[in-house]
Amino acid sequence: MRWPILSINKPEFRHFFLIVISLSFIFCTTVSIEAQQQAATIAGEVKDELGALIIGARVSLKGENADDRSSVTNELGRFEFNNLVADSRYEIRVTATGFADHKAAIAANTTGRTALSIVLYPTILENVSVEKSDSDVLDPESLAGTLVISQKKLEDLPDDPDELNTELQNLAASSGSAPGSAIVTVDGFLNEGRLPSKSAIREVRVNPNLFSAEYNFPPFRGGRIEITTKPGSGPLTGSAFINFNDDILNARNAFATTRANTQTKRYGFQLGAPIRKDRAGFFVDFEKRDLDESAAVNAATLDDAFDPTSFKANIPNPKRLAIGSVRGDLQADKNHSLVFRYIFNSNTASNQGIGGTDLPSRAVDYRQTEHVFRVSETAVVNTKTVNEFRIGLTLRDTNQNAAENGPIIRVAGAFTSGGADLEESRLEETDLEISNNLITEVGSHILKIGTQIFNFRTRDLRRENQNGSFFFGGTEIVEGGKPIFISGLEQYRRTNLDLPGGVPTQFSVNLGEPIVSTSQWLFAAFVQDEWRLNKKLLVSLGLRAESQTLPKDRIRFAPRVSIAYSPDKKRIWAFRARAGIFYQRIGDALLLTAGRLDGVKQQRILIEDPGYPDPFSGGALVTPISVRRVLDPNLKAPGSLQMRVEIQRKFPQGWSMSSSYSWTSGWSQFRSRNINAPAVSEANADPLTAPRPFGTHKNILQFESAGKLRGKVLYIGVNQNTYKLFSINAGYLNFDFKTDAHGAFVFPQSSYELTGEFSPPVWHSRHRMFFSSRVNLPWSLRLSASINAASGIPLNVTTGQDNNGDGIFNDRPEITTSADPRALETDFGFLNPNVVNGNLRRNVGTNPANFTVSMNIGKTFVLRKQKERHYSLTANVRVSNLLNRVNRNGLTGVLNSPFFGRAFSAGPARRIEFGLRFSF
């Protein structure tokens, strides 16, 4: 079935679509003006000390006649209580994470309406936890999987920005996606670099309303992490910190023979102060990291006598990182506030790219610098309308240089040596981001209308594979009159000893100019309408339109809809149904690759069964095959339809439970395919003589958008955040995804037959679980723990050969019986690797599961506590991988390798880190 929205460029569907959308929005935004009631009303807005609106603040009203009310500020920072008793006295209390409570006594105006403007001020010393947003059960903040991590809750999370990012990505997986794929924004700007220093963060929101038309990324492709940094405001505040780790505190890597000589030092400071009280302030932070780490190499190689041996070593790969930022806040006048922010990021690293089966000769040195400039302006147009404008510029320069230059030697399932893939690389990126959001309240509607403009400029110098690479994938030989299959390592040994079967499988080299540049624009506009029909029913409608240049694309329309209903008076139940169409942009990685390896600027040459070490030696007739990359003329942006139903139940004493079930259908998914592969058949099974559609001796590798995806996700979450003693946040996800397009750079086994390709994607873990908890212990100790567990991701079983001649070594074996003389007995049955286009499906195996427990214990010593000045010292100890579990990274899937089914690397072993922070 094809949805009409997908054929929007057809006249009949275009007219129908525009009429339906127009009528829908006219209906939703046309509201009758209710007659003024006789009862009193108390309404107002909540701001911080610089005038920025505070969304999601809890407002409680306690009346003298037991007339108690509760509400949450909306996207305009506003609240309203109707039908109050005129001339009665009330106590109002306003609370928000990261701010001191506000209390006041007021009287309901006898004229019918009392208007308030409430200012909240940041707190300095607070306890910490990770908890769910405590908002109205129908509000987007109460969605299943939505979390709010305020300034006071961040101390339980890792101090290291990389570890913090991993922790937040695991929490964002509640969207029904793989950890590590969530979109990150900082102060409303897309953030493709490193996270800010934790000391600079005021609040983190994980997975807000992902079905909002404001967002383009589908939930199954990754959740969303929205970070808000601290303003410079209030009294003088600051802190200085240091964190330390040494190898004596760490466990040995499971794949290393000895414990690595490592040390980690992280130190920095933050300082915030007003420049002019209630008008201007600044905040500055800086963090330096000295990471003396190592990579565990665990490979199967040959010794000096060309006998098989193992190679294990800890290779130092130190990193030096520095990140700092300066933020200025200005309240220009009563209705306009400005924020300026500059960010600097420097990152250098040595001996990168090694570890596992990559030997030390493959090392590269890495250096990156980044400068970010951002300006945002908030204007209060009137009491019901706010406008937000943002503009940001990012300049990023990334360099890589190989430690050694020489041909690469790849031995399937054993080791990779020689030079690095990239002999030299310099990537210059300039990203421009402009956005404007208008938020207005019209009766029972809250409308958000926005525009987004992005420009991505890239200049990429990439000297890749210009020294060539030899591949040893294993081969079949005849010994004693019988065919036997030898591994890639044995093939490499025979090549060095000039024995039968001693010929490399393939040699490849890139020739030509390695520099290419692109400039891509992305334009988007959206309208989102939150329509509260009554206290029990909330309807959200949205429409997003977007387009891009290079490649030029038609306008893509993406409608969104959601309904939330709470049937009971106590508002403890909530039911939701949401649906939306999402599109992804065509990224510049495809454009850069196709622009570089186009057959003119640069091309790749393949030689089958080459000589060694001179690929043109050996006496055999050498027929090079040229390789080039192209974009499908009909390339489209991947699209998907996602639907979700949710149920939420609040229980006494702050417990809550939520569950959701999602369906996803994707079309135009990216993959690569050799459109000029030899058409091997039973009549002509030799790839060298089989016909090709566009001429002989050339491979044309095409990026195309022809894949499909289907998926379902079940989420169950439990939360407790009101107990003073402890808090809990836990969730479980069950995934069931399948696709025949496993990535833009991933090829099917056969270019002409997709049988067996429809399988779980490479990131797919059937089961995932996360758990975090905070416990307040005696003597003011604070203990937090987190658990992350996941079943294994798929394992693709391959032969290590290219029997169909398409130039891609991803052939899979044939399911056979023990009677087959070429059969190998495996956990998947008897398999024959020496076939063309085997019938074993992709990703048939499963890698090992992962299970990690981390713990943090801390205590804050109050050195001085006065009304104007607070001094404190916080000490903490963090243990990563507390149980020292060996989380193997991935098994060898090359069938002919003697190490088939074995792992060569693992995740980090147990690490203990100490930290001190002085705050004032």
PDB file of N, CA and C in Angstrom, residues 15-70:
ATOM      1  N   HIS A  15      -3.770  18.671  -4.445  1.00  0.00           N
ATOM      2  CA  HIS A  15      -4.937  19.495  -4.140  1.00  0.00           C
ATOM      3  C   HIS A  15      -5.696  18.957  -2.938  1.00  0.00           C
ATOM      4  N   PHE A  16      -5.868  17.631  -2.889  1.00  0.00           N
ATOM      5  CA  PHE A  16      -6.571  17.020  -1.752  1.00  0.00           C
ATOM      6  C   PHE A  16      -5.828  17.303  -0.442  1.00  0.00           C
ATOM      7  N   PHE A  17      -4.517  17.161  -0.477  1.00  0.00           N
ATOM      8  CA  PHE A  17      -3.718  17.346   0.719  1.00  0.00           C
ATOM      9  C   PHE A  17      -3.808  18.783   1.221  1.00  0.00           C
ATOM     10  N   LEU A  18      -3.659  19.757   0.312  1.00  0.00           N
ATOM     11  CA  LEU A  18      -3.697  21.151   0.732  1.00  0.00           C
ATOM     12  C   LEU A  18      -5.053  21.533   1.307  1.00  0.00           C
ATOM     13  N   ILE A  19      -6.128  21.007   0.728  1.00  0.00           N
ATOM     14  CA  ILE A  19      -7.465  21.318   1.231  1.00  0.00           C
ATOM     15  C   ILE A  19      -7.653  20.759   2.639  1.00  0.00           C
ATOM     16  N   VAL A  20      -7.248  19.490   2.830  1.00  0.00           N
ATOM     17  CA  VAL A  20      -7.424  18.845   4.133  1.00  0.00           C
ATOM     18  C   VAL A  20      -6.610  19.564   5.209  1.00  0.00           C
ATOM     19  N   ILE A  21      -5.350  19.857   4.920  1.00  0.00           N
ATOM     20  CA  ILE A  21      -4.506  20.530   5.908  1.00  0.00           C
ATOM     21  C   ILE A  21      -5.030  21.924   6.222  1.00  0.00           C
ATOM     22  N   SER A  22      -5.449  22.644   5.207  1.00  0.00           N
ATOM     23  CA  SER A  22      -5.964  23.998   5.431  1.00  0.00           C
ATOM     24  C   SER A  22      -7.205  23.980   6.310  1.00  0.00           C
ATOM     25  N   LEU A  23      -8.153  23.083   5.989  1.00  0.00           N
ATOM     26  CA  LEU A  23      -9.367  23.004   6.789  1.00  0.00           C
ATOM     27  C   LEU A  23      -9.067  22.580   8.221  1.00  0.00           C
ATOM     28  N   SER A  24      -8.112  21.645   8.379  1.00  0.00           N
ATOM     29  CA  SER A  24      -7.770  21.153   9.718  1.00  0.00           C
ATOM     30  C   SER A  24      -7.238  22.283  10.593  1.00  0.00           C
ATOM     31  N   PHE A  25      -6.321  23.086  10.044  1.00  0.00           N
ATOM     32  CA  PHE A  25      -5.744  24.142  10.857  1.00  0.00           C
ATOM     33  C   PHE A  25      -6.711  25.303  11.080  1.00  0.00           C
ATOM     34  N   ILE A  26      -7.547  25.572  10.103  1.00  0.00           N
ATOM     35  CA  ILE A  26      -8.559  26.605  10.318  1.00  0.00           C
ATOM     36  C   ILE A  26      -9.501  26.187  11.440  1.00  0.00           C
ATOM     37  N   PHE A  27      -9.881  24.909  11.439  1.00  0.00           N
ATOM     38  CA  PHE A  27     -10.784  24.393  12.467  1.00  0.00           C
ATOM     39  C   PHE A  27     -10.134  24.427  13.840  1.00  0.00           C
ATOM     40  N   CYS A  28      -8.830  24.023  13.873  1.00  0.00           N
ATOM     41  CA  CYS A  28      -8.172  23.917  15.167  1.00  0.00           C
ATOM     42  C   CYS A  28      -7.841  25.269  15.765  1.00  0.00           C
ATOM     43  N   THR A  29      -7.612  26.280  14.930  1.00  0.00           N
ATOM     44  CA  THR A  29      -7.179  27.575  15.451  1.00  0.00           C
ATOM     45  C   THR A  29      -8.297  28.589  15.568  1.00  0.00           C
ATOM     46  N   THR A  30      -9.475  28.207  15.166  1.00  0.00           N
ATOM     47  CA  THR A  30     -10.627  29.099  15.297  1.00  0.00           C
ATOM     48  C   THR A  30     -11.340  28.777  16.596  1.00  0.00           C
ATOM     49  N   VAL A  31     -11.319  29.673  17.500  1.00  0.00           N
ATOM     50  CA  VAL A  31     -11.854  29.412  18.835  1.00  0.00           C
ATOM     51  C   VAL A  31     -12.858  30.505  19.188  1.00  0.00           C
ATOM     52  N   SER A  32     -13.974  30.092  19.691  1.00  0.00           N
ATOM     53  CA  SER A  32     -14.971  31.079  20.127  1.00  0.00           C
ATOM     54  C   SER A  32     -14.531  31.712  21.431  1.00  0.00           C
ATOM     55  N   ILE A  33     -14.831  32.987  21.577  1.00  0.00           N
ATOM     56  CA  ILE A  33     -14.450  33.718  22.803  1.00  0.00           C
ATOM     57  C   ILE A  33     -15.539  33.517  23.843  1.00  0.00           C
ATOM     58  N   GLU A  34     -15.102  32.914  24.941  1.00  0.00           N
ATOM     59  CA  GLU A  34     -16.075  32.621  25.980  1.00  0.00           C
ATOM     60  C   GLU A  34     -16.460  33.898  26.726  1.00  0.00           C
ATOM     61  N   ALA A  35     -17.682  33.926  27.168  1.00  0.00           N
ATOM     62  CA  ALA A  35     -18.157  35.069  27.956  1.00  0.00           C
ATOM     63  C   ALA A  35     -17.408  35.117  29.271  1.00  0.00           C
ATOM     64  N   GLN A  36     -17.135  36.321  29.717  1.00  0.00           N
ATOM     65  CA  GLN A  36     -16.404  36.474  30.966  1.00  0.00           C
ATOM     66  C   GLN A  36     -17.235  35.944  32.122  1.00  0.00           C
ATOM     67  N   GLN A  37     -16.586  35.094  32.938  1.00  0.00           N
ATOM     68  CA  GLN A  37     -17.298  34.478  34.045  1.00  0.00           C
ATOM     69  C   GLN A  37     -17.324  35.425  35.243  1.00  0.00           C
ATOM     70  N   GLN A  38     -18.237  35.183  36.095  1.00  0.00           N
ATOM     71  CA  GLN A  38     -18.386  36.015  37.281  1.00  0.00           C
ATOM     72  C   GLN A  38     -17.358  35.655  38.338  1.00  0.00           C
ATOM     73  N   ALA A  39     -16.882  34.387  38.307  1.00  0.00           N
ATOM     74  CA  ALA A  39     -15.917  33.971  39.314  1.00  0.00           C
ATOM     75  C   ALA A  39     -14.569  34.627  39.046  1.00  0.00           C
ATOM     76  N   ALA A  40     -13.711  34.619  40.077  1.00  0.00           N
ATOM     77  CA  ALA A  40     -12.407  35.273  39.965  1.00  0.00           C
ATOM     78  C   ALA A  40     -11.409  34.359  39.262  1.00  0.00           C
ATOM     79  N   THR A  41     -10.357  34.987  38.726  1.00  0.00           N
ATOM     80  CA  THR A  41      -9.287  34.272  38.036  1.00  0.00           C
ATOM     81  C   THR A  41      -7.945  34.803  38.528  1.00  0.00           C
ATOM     82  N   ILE A  42      -7.006  33.888  38.778  1.00  0.00           N
ATOM     83  CA  ILE A  42      -5.623  34.253  39.084  1.00  0.00           C
ATOM     84  C   ILE A  42      -4.764  33.676  37.970  1.00  0.00           C
ATOM     85  N   ALA A  43      -4.029  34.522  37.269  1.00  0.00           N
ATOM     86  CA  ALA A  43      -3.202  34.095  36.153  1.00  0.00           C
ATOM     87  C   ALA A  43      -1.881  34.835  36.202  1.00  0.00           C
ATOM     88  N   GLY A  44      -0.920  34.344  35.449  1.00  0.00           N
ATOM     89  CA  GLY A  44       0.363  35.025  35.421  1.00  0.00           C
ATOM     90  C   GLY A  44       1.405  34.277  34.627  1.00  0.00           C
ATOM     91  N   GLU A  45       2.650  34.759  34.724  1.00  0.00           N
ATOM     92  CA  GLU A  45       3.768  34.140  34.041  1.00  0.00           C
ATOM     93  C   GLU A  45       4.918  33.971  35.018  1.00  0.00           C
ATOM     94  N   VAL A  46       5.799  33.002  34.711  1.00  0.00           N
ATOM     95  CA  VAL A  46       6.945  32.703  35.562  1.00  0.00           C
ATOM     96  C   VAL A  46       8.210  32.895  34.736  1.00  0.00           C
ATOM     97  N   LYS A  47       9.154  33.706  35.242  1.00  0.00           N
ATOM     98  CA  LYS A  47      10.410  33.981  34.558  1.00  0.00           C
ATOM     99  C   LYS A  47      11.572  33.735  35.508  1.00  0.00           C
ATOM    100  N   ASP A  48      12.787  33.627  34.911  1.00  0.00           N
ATOM    101  CA  ASP A  48      13.967  33.658  35.759  1.00  0.00           C
ATOM    102  C   ASP A  48      14.406  35.112  35.936  1.00  0.00           C
ATOM    103  N   GLU A  49      15.529  35.308  36.629  1.00  0.00           N
ATOM    104  CA  GLU A  49      15.905  36.667  36.994  1.00  0.00           C
ATOM    105  C   GLU A  49      16.331  37.515  35.803  1.00  0.00           C
ATOM    106  N   LEU A  50      16.604  36.860  34.639  1.00  0.00           N
ATOM    107  CA  LEU A  50      16.948  37.622  33.444  1.00  0.00           C
ATOM    108  C   LEU A  50      15.778  37.759  32.498  1.00  0.00           C
ATOM    109  N   GLY A  51      14.618  37.330  32.912  1.00  0.00           N
ATOM    110  CA  GLY A  51      13.428  37.508  32.100  1.00  0.00           C
ATOM    111  C   GLY A  51      13.091  36.353  31.196  1.00  0.00           C
ATOM    112  N   ALA A  52      13.908  35.280  31.199  1.00  0.00           N
ATOM    113  CA  ALA A  52      13.611  34.127  30.359  1.00  0.00           C
ATOM    114  C   ALA A  52      12.432  33.354  30.944  1.00  0.00           C
ATOM    115  N   LEU A  53      11.502  32.961  30.090  1.00  0.00           N
ATOM    116  CA  LEU A  53      10.323  32.235  30.542  1.00  0.00           C
ATOM    117  C   LEU A  53      10.713  30.846  31.031  1.00  0.00           C
ATOM    118  N   ILE A  54      10.045  30.397  32.089  1.00  0.00           N
ATOM    119  CA  ILE A  54      10.302  29.068  32.649  1.00  0.00           C
ATOM    120  C   ILE A  54       9.111  28.184  32.317  1.00  0.00           C
ATOM    121  N   ILE A  55       9.383  27.161  31.534  1.00  0.00           N
ATOM    122  CA  ILE A  55       8.334  26.239  31.095  1.00  0.00           C
ATOM    123  C   ILE A  55       8.324  25.013  32.005  1.00  0.00           C
ATOM    124  N   GLY A  56       7.165  24.539  32.368  1.00  0.00           N
ATOM    125  CA  GLY A  56       7.060  23.336  33.186  1.00  0.00           C
ATOM    126  C   GLY A  56       7.188  23.572  34.673  1.00  0.00           C
ATOM    127  N   ALA A  57       7.122  24.837  35.121  1.00  0.00           N
ATOM    128  CA  ALA A  57       7.160  25.120  36.562  1.00  0.00           C
ATOM    129  C   ALA A  57       5.843  24.671  37.209  1.00  0.00           C
ATOM    130  N   ARG A  58       5.927  24.105  38.403  1.00  0.00           N
ATOM    131  CA  ARG A  58       4.750  23.657  39.132  1.00  0.00           C
ATOM    132  C   ARG A  58       4.181  24.823  39.954  1.00  0.00           C
ATOM    133  N   VAL A  59       2.916  25.147  39.736  1.00  0.00           N
ATOM    134  CA  VAL A  59       2.256  26.245  40.435  1.00  0.00           C
ATOM    135  C   VAL A  59       1.126  25.654  41.277  1.00  0.00           C
ATOM    136  N   SER A  60       1.189  25.852  42.580  1.00  0.00           N
ATOM    137  CA  SER A  60       0.181  25.326  43.499  1.00  0.00           C
ATOM    138  C   SER A  60      -0.543  26.487  44.168  1.00  0.00           C
ATOM    139  N   LEU A  61      -1.841  26.344  44.323  1.00  0.00           N
ATOM    140  CA  LEU A  61      -2.677  27.376  44.934  1.00  0.00           C
ATOM    141  C   LEU A  61      -3.458  26.738  46.076  1.00  0.00           C
ATOM    142  N   LYS A  62      -3.325  27.288  47.298  1.00  0.00           N
ATOM    143  CA  LYS A  62      -4.031  26.759  48.468  1.00  0.00           C
ATOM    144  C   LYS A  62      -4.963  27.844  49.002  1.00  0.00           C
ATOM    145  N   GLY A  63      -6.267  27.521  49.008  1.00  0.00           N
ATOM    146  CA  GLY A  63      -7.262  28.494  49.422  1.00  0.00           C
ATOM    147  C   GLY A  63      -7.672  28.333  50.864  1.00  0.00           C
ATOM    148  N   GLU A  64      -8.238  29.400  51.446  1.00  0.00           N
ATOM    149  CA  GLU A  64      -8.656  29.358  52.834  1.00  0.00           C
ATOM    150  C   GLU A  64      -9.891  28.500  53.038  1.00  0.00           C
ATOM    151  N   ASN A  65     -10.596  28.198  51.958  1.00  0.00           N
ATOM    152  CA  ASN A  65     -11.801  27.354  52.040  1.00  0.00           C
ATOM    153  C   ASN A  65     -11.546  25.976  51.425  1.00  0.00           C
ATOM    154  N   ALA A  66     -10.315  25.474  51.639  1.00  0.00           N
ATOM    155  CA  ALA A  66      -9.918  24.168  51.098  1.00  0.00           C
ATOM    156  C   ALA A  66     -10.047  24.126  49.578  1.00  0.00           C
ATOM    157  N   ASP A  67      -9.933  25.300  48.967  1.00  0.00           N
ATOM    158  CA  ASP A  67      -9.991  25.384  47.509  1.00  0.00           C
ATOM    159  C   ASP A  67      -8.559  25.300  46.977  1.00  0.00           C
ATOM    160  N   ASP A  68      -8.042  24.064  46.817  1.00  0.00           N
ATOM    161  CA  ASP A  68      -6.659  23.844  46.415  1.00  0.00           C
ATOM    162  C   ASP A  68      -6.599  23.518  44.924  1.00  0.00           C
ATOM    163  N   ARG A  69      -5.637  24.124  44.237  1.00  0.00           N
ATOM    164  CA  ARG A  69      -5.458  23.902  42.805  1.00  0.00           C
ATOM    165  C   ARG A  69      -3.976  23.645  42.508  1.00  0.00           C
ATOM    166  N   SER A  70      -3.730  23.061  41.308  1.00  0.00           N
ATOM    167  CA  SER A  70      -2.356  22.823  40.872  1.00  0.00           C
ATOM    168  C   SER A  70      -2.294  22.915  39.353  1.00  0.00           C
TER     169      SER A  70
END
